[in-house]
Amino acid sequence: MMAVLKRLVRLMLPYWKPMTLGLILSFLTIGSNMGLLITSAYLISWSALRPPVLDLMVLVAGVRFFGISRAAFRYGERYVTHHATLSILGKIRVWVYHSLAAQSPGRLLSYHSGQLLSRLVNDVEALKDLYLRVLLPPLTVICIGLAAAFFLSLFHWSLVLAFVLFYGLAALGVPWLVRRLTGGKEKLDRAREELNTLLADSLKGLTEITAFGREKLQIDKATGKGNAFARLQLRISTGNALTGTQTQLLAHLAMVATLCLSIHLVSTGQLKGIWIAALTMGVLAAFEAVQGLSRFMPNLDF
């Protein structure tokens, strides 16, 4: 396993610049969204106090800035990360081809034709997600979590504790639980490989199967393999959907906890009431980073 990881790291090293730029743009995108919601909430809260219009102009400009920058950073992040992903995928495909060309044909005879085709296609396709769905989301979550925790620490430590608790559960607990329930992609890839091998062997030996009257038996085998593969696909899809709902639940619980703590801090004179909405919306916006982890754990089975 470590040898494979070292090879993959060597293949990705030439693209460290776009990969780093993609991480920065991903952080700036979510950071702009947080800034937009925080500034908007603060602007609305302050407007309720009926200050002079000129005092609100900076906040209005801030809302416009964060709104425009969020769209610009999102476009740049999509372009850079997908460009890096496709570049890495092309490098991996060339590496696989050269590795196969260097092998003697006798070493490949131990594989069924369907099994070999399935591994060549599915394993390479799985590796394309190494950066976009395995490396990038956790790094973005860490950066956004640190930034949000620092922002909350400017007001009170209890806000930081509440945020870290729910943020940690959403970032680590939910993906781990879903992976335990679904089994990850390892079983799915094995079932796909068995189905492809059976279908390839059936097509290759169609004449013999027909001659010996084994059509029904072969159809039943293929149906059983197909049903097993479909059930595993359903489990994976259900797990991914469950990840999204659980993350949303934890995000709203964190928002409610922040709201309650902020009200308590205002009542004790430790926080200005004008910050209640801004802090609450900022915590909710930070959980956008966790949404990218919905397929993080399953993709660790490459």
PDB file of N, CA and C in Angstrom, residues 235-273:
ATOM      1  N   ARG A 235     -26.923   0.834  -1.305  1.00  0.00           N
ATOM      2  CA  ARG A 235     -26.379   1.130   0.016  1.00  0.00           C
ATOM      3  C   ARG A 235     -25.445   2.333  -0.030  1.00  0.00           C
ATOM      4  N   ILE A 236     -24.600   2.399  -1.061  1.00  0.00           N
ATOM      5  CA  ILE A 236     -23.680   3.529  -1.185  1.00  0.00           C
ATOM      6  C   ILE A 236     -24.450   4.825  -1.388  1.00  0.00           C
ATOM      7  N   SER A 237     -25.462   4.793  -2.268  1.00  0.00           N
ATOM      8  CA  SER A 237     -26.253   6.000  -2.537  1.00  0.00           C
ATOM      9  C   SER A 237     -27.010   6.447  -1.291  1.00  0.00           C
ATOM     10  N   THR A 238     -27.567   5.479  -0.561  1.00  0.00           N
ATOM     11  CA  THR A 238     -28.281   5.814   0.671  1.00  0.00           C
ATOM     12  C   THR A 238     -27.335   6.412   1.704  1.00  0.00           C
ATOM     13  N   GLY A 239     -26.131   5.851   1.788  1.00  0.00           N
ATOM     14  CA  GLY A 239     -25.145   6.389   2.725  1.00  0.00           C
ATOM     15  C   GLY A 239     -24.732   7.808   2.386  1.00  0.00           C
ATOM     16  N   ASN A 240     -24.550   8.086   1.091  1.00  0.00           N
ATOM     17  CA  ASN A 240     -24.196   9.451   0.683  1.00  0.00           C
ATOM     18  C   ASN A 240     -25.315  10.436   1.000  1.00  0.00           C
ATOM     19  N   ALA A 241     -26.561  10.006   0.760  1.00  0.00           N
ATOM     20  CA  ALA A 241     -27.695  10.880   1.087  1.00  0.00           C
ATOM     21  C   ALA A 241     -27.801  11.093   2.595  1.00  0.00           C
ATOM     22  N   LEU A 242     -27.533  10.021   3.356  1.00  0.00           N
ATOM     23  CA  LEU A 242     -27.585  10.124   4.811  1.00  0.00           C
ATOM     24  C   LEU A 242     -26.511  11.072   5.331  1.00  0.00           C
ATOM     25  N   THR A 243     -25.355  11.079   4.678  1.00  0.00           N
ATOM     26  CA  THR A 243     -24.291  11.994   5.082  1.00  0.00           C
ATOM     27  C   THR A 243     -24.736  13.440   4.973  1.00  0.00           C
ATOM     28  N   GLY A 244     -25.403  13.772   3.860  1.00  0.00           N
ATOM     29  CA  GLY A 244     -25.866  15.141   3.674  1.00  0.00           C
ATOM     30  C   GLY A 244     -26.879  15.571   4.712  1.00  0.00           C
ATOM     31  N   THR A 245     -27.835  14.701   5.021  1.00  0.00           N
ATOM     32  CA  THR A 245     -28.869  15.062   6.000  1.00  0.00           C
ATOM     33  C   THR A 245     -28.286  15.182   7.404  1.00  0.00           C
ATOM     34  N   GLN A 246     -27.376  14.283   7.765  1.00  0.00           N
ATOM     35  CA  GLN A 246     -26.768  14.361   9.092  1.00  0.00           C
ATOM     36  C   GLN A 246     -25.892  15.604   9.233  1.00  0.00           C
ATOM     37  N   THR A 247     -25.186  15.953   8.160  1.00  0.00           N
ATOM     38  CA  THR A 247     -24.368  17.166   8.196  1.00  0.00           C
ATOM     39  C   THR A 247     -25.233  18.404   8.354  1.00  0.00           C
ATOM     40  N   GLN A 248     -26.351  18.448   7.634  1.00  0.00           N
ATOM     41  CA  GLN A 248     -27.272  19.578   7.771  1.00  0.00           C
ATOM     42  C   GLN A 248     -27.839  19.659   9.186  1.00  0.00           C
ATOM     43  N   LEU A 249     -28.147  18.504   9.761  1.00  0.00           N
ATOM     44  CA  LEU A 249     -28.667  18.484  11.130  1.00  0.00           C
ATOM     45  C   LEU A 249     -27.646  19.053  12.107  1.00  0.00           C
ATOM     46  N   LEU A 250     -26.395  18.610  11.992  1.00  0.00           N
ATOM     47  CA  LEU A 250     -25.352  19.102  12.892  1.00  0.00           C
ATOM     48  C   LEU A 250     -25.081  20.589  12.668  1.00  0.00           C
ATOM     49  N   ALA A 251     -25.171  21.039  11.421  1.00  0.00           N
ATOM     50  CA  ALA A 251     -24.970  22.463  11.136  1.00  0.00           C
ATOM     51  C   ALA A 251     -26.036  23.311  11.815  1.00  0.00           C
ATOM     52  N   HIS A 252     -27.280  22.866  11.750  1.00  0.00           N
ATOM     53  CA  HIS A 252     -28.357  23.632  12.381  1.00  0.00           C
ATOM     54  C   HIS A 252     -28.293  23.534  13.907  1.00  0.00           C
ATOM     55  N   LEU A 253     -27.848  22.379  14.418  1.00  0.00           N
ATOM     56  CA  LEU A 253     -27.658  22.276  15.866  1.00  0.00           C
ATOM     57  C   LEU A 253     -26.553  23.224  16.332  1.00  0.00           C
ATOM     58  N   ALA A 254     -25.478  23.313  15.549  1.00  0.00           N
ATOM     59  CA  ALA A 254     -24.404  24.257  15.888  1.00  0.00           C
ATOM     60  C   ALA A 254     -24.908  25.691  15.846  1.00  0.00           C
ATOM     61  N   MET A 255     -25.768  25.986  14.878  1.00  0.00           N
ATOM     62  CA  MET A 255     -26.329  27.333  14.777  1.00  0.00           C
ATOM     63  C   MET A 255     -27.200  27.651  15.990  1.00  0.00           C
ATOM     64  N   VAL A 256     -28.027  26.678  16.397  1.00  0.00           N
ATOM     65  CA  VAL A 256     -28.884  26.885  17.569  1.00  0.00           C
ATOM     66  C   VAL A 256     -28.039  27.049  18.829  1.00  0.00           C
ATOM     67  N   ALA A 257     -26.993  26.220  18.962  1.00  0.00           N
ATOM     68  CA  ALA A 257     -26.115  26.330  20.130  1.00  0.00           C
ATOM     69  C   ALA A 257     -25.420  27.691  20.172  1.00  0.00           C
ATOM     70  N   THR A 258     -24.960  28.161  19.016  1.00  0.00           N
ATOM     71  CA  THR A 258     -24.327  29.481  18.956  1.00  0.00           C
ATOM     72  C   THR A 258     -25.316  30.580  19.314  1.00  0.00           C
ATOM     73  N   LEU A 259     -26.542  30.441  18.834  1.00  0.00           N
ATOM     74  CA  LEU A 259     -27.576  31.433  19.142  1.00  0.00           C
ATOM     75  C   LEU A 259     -27.854  31.490  20.642  1.00  0.00           C
ATOM     76  N   CYS A 260     -28.010  30.322  21.262  1.00  0.00           N
ATOM     77  CA  CYS A 260     -28.298  30.282  22.704  1.00  0.00           C
ATOM     78  C   CYS A 260     -27.133  30.850  23.518  1.00  0.00           C
ATOM     79  N   LEU A 261     -25.905  30.460  23.143  1.00  0.00           N
ATOM     80  CA  LEU A 261     -24.741  30.975  23.863  1.00  0.00           C
ATOM     81  C   LEU A 261     -24.595  32.483  23.672  1.00  0.00           C
ATOM     82  N   SER A 262     -24.872  32.962  22.465  1.00  0.00           N
ATOM     83  CA  SER A 262     -24.767  34.404  22.205  1.00  0.00           C
ATOM     84  C   SER A 262     -25.784  35.187  23.024  1.00  0.00           C
ATOM     85  N   ILE A 263     -27.003  34.659  23.117  1.00  0.00           N
ATOM     86  CA  ILE A 263     -28.029  35.326  23.927  1.00  0.00           C
ATOM     87  C   ILE A 263     -27.603  35.381  25.390  1.00  0.00           C
ATOM     88  N   HIS A 264     -27.026  34.279  25.874  1.00  0.00           N
ATOM     89  CA  HIS A 264     -26.549  34.254  27.259  1.00  0.00           C
ATOM     90  C   HIS A 264     -25.425  35.270  27.465  1.00  0.00           C
ATOM     91  N   LEU A 265     -24.506  35.351  26.505  1.00  0.00           N
ATOM     92  CA  LEU A 265     -23.401  36.305  26.630  1.00  0.00           C
ATOM     93  C   LEU A 265     -23.899  37.745  26.585  1.00  0.00           C
ATOM     94  N   VAL A 266     -24.925  37.996  25.785  1.00  0.00           N
ATOM     95  CA  VAL A 266     -25.500  39.344  25.738  1.00  0.00           C
ATOM     96  C   VAL A 266     -26.173  39.684  27.063  1.00  0.00           C
ATOM     97  N   SER A 267     -26.880  38.711  27.634  1.00  0.00           N
ATOM     98  CA  SER A 267     -27.579  38.958  28.900  1.00  0.00           C
ATOM     99  C   SER A 267     -26.619  39.215  30.052  1.00  0.00           C
ATOM    100  N   THR A 268     -25.404  38.662  29.950  1.00  0.00           N
ATOM    101  CA  THR A 268     -24.404  38.883  30.997  1.00  0.00           C
ATOM    102  C   THR A 268     -23.466  40.044  30.672  1.00  0.00           C
ATOM    103  N   GLY A 269     -23.710  40.726  29.572  1.00  0.00           N
ATOM    104  CA  GLY A 269     -22.904  41.876  29.209  1.00  0.00           C
ATOM    105  C   GLY A 269     -21.559  41.558  28.598  1.00  0.00           C
ATOM    106  N   GLN A 270     -21.335  40.312  28.147  1.00  0.00           N
ATOM    107  CA  GLN A 270     -20.051  39.928  27.564  1.00  0.00           C
ATOM    108  C   GLN A 270     -20.031  40.042  26.044  1.00  0.00           C
ATOM    109  N   LEU A 271     -21.174  40.343  25.456  1.00  0.00           N
ATOM    110  CA  LEU A 271     -21.265  40.422  24.002  1.00  0.00           C
ATOM    111  C   LEU A 271     -22.318  41.454  23.630  1.00  0.00           C
ATOM    112  N   LYS A 272     -22.057  42.203  22.579  1.00  0.00           N
ATOM    113  CA  LYS A 272     -23.042  43.159  22.086  1.00  0.00           C
ATOM    114  C   LYS A 272     -24.119  42.431  21.288  1.00  0.00           C
ATOM    115  N   GLY A 273     -25.349  42.816  21.493  1.00  0.00           N
ATOM    116  CA  GLY A 273     -26.459  42.133  20.831  1.00  0.00           C
ATOM    117  C   GLY A 273     -26.430  42.219  19.326  1.00  0.00           C
TER     118      GLY A 273
END
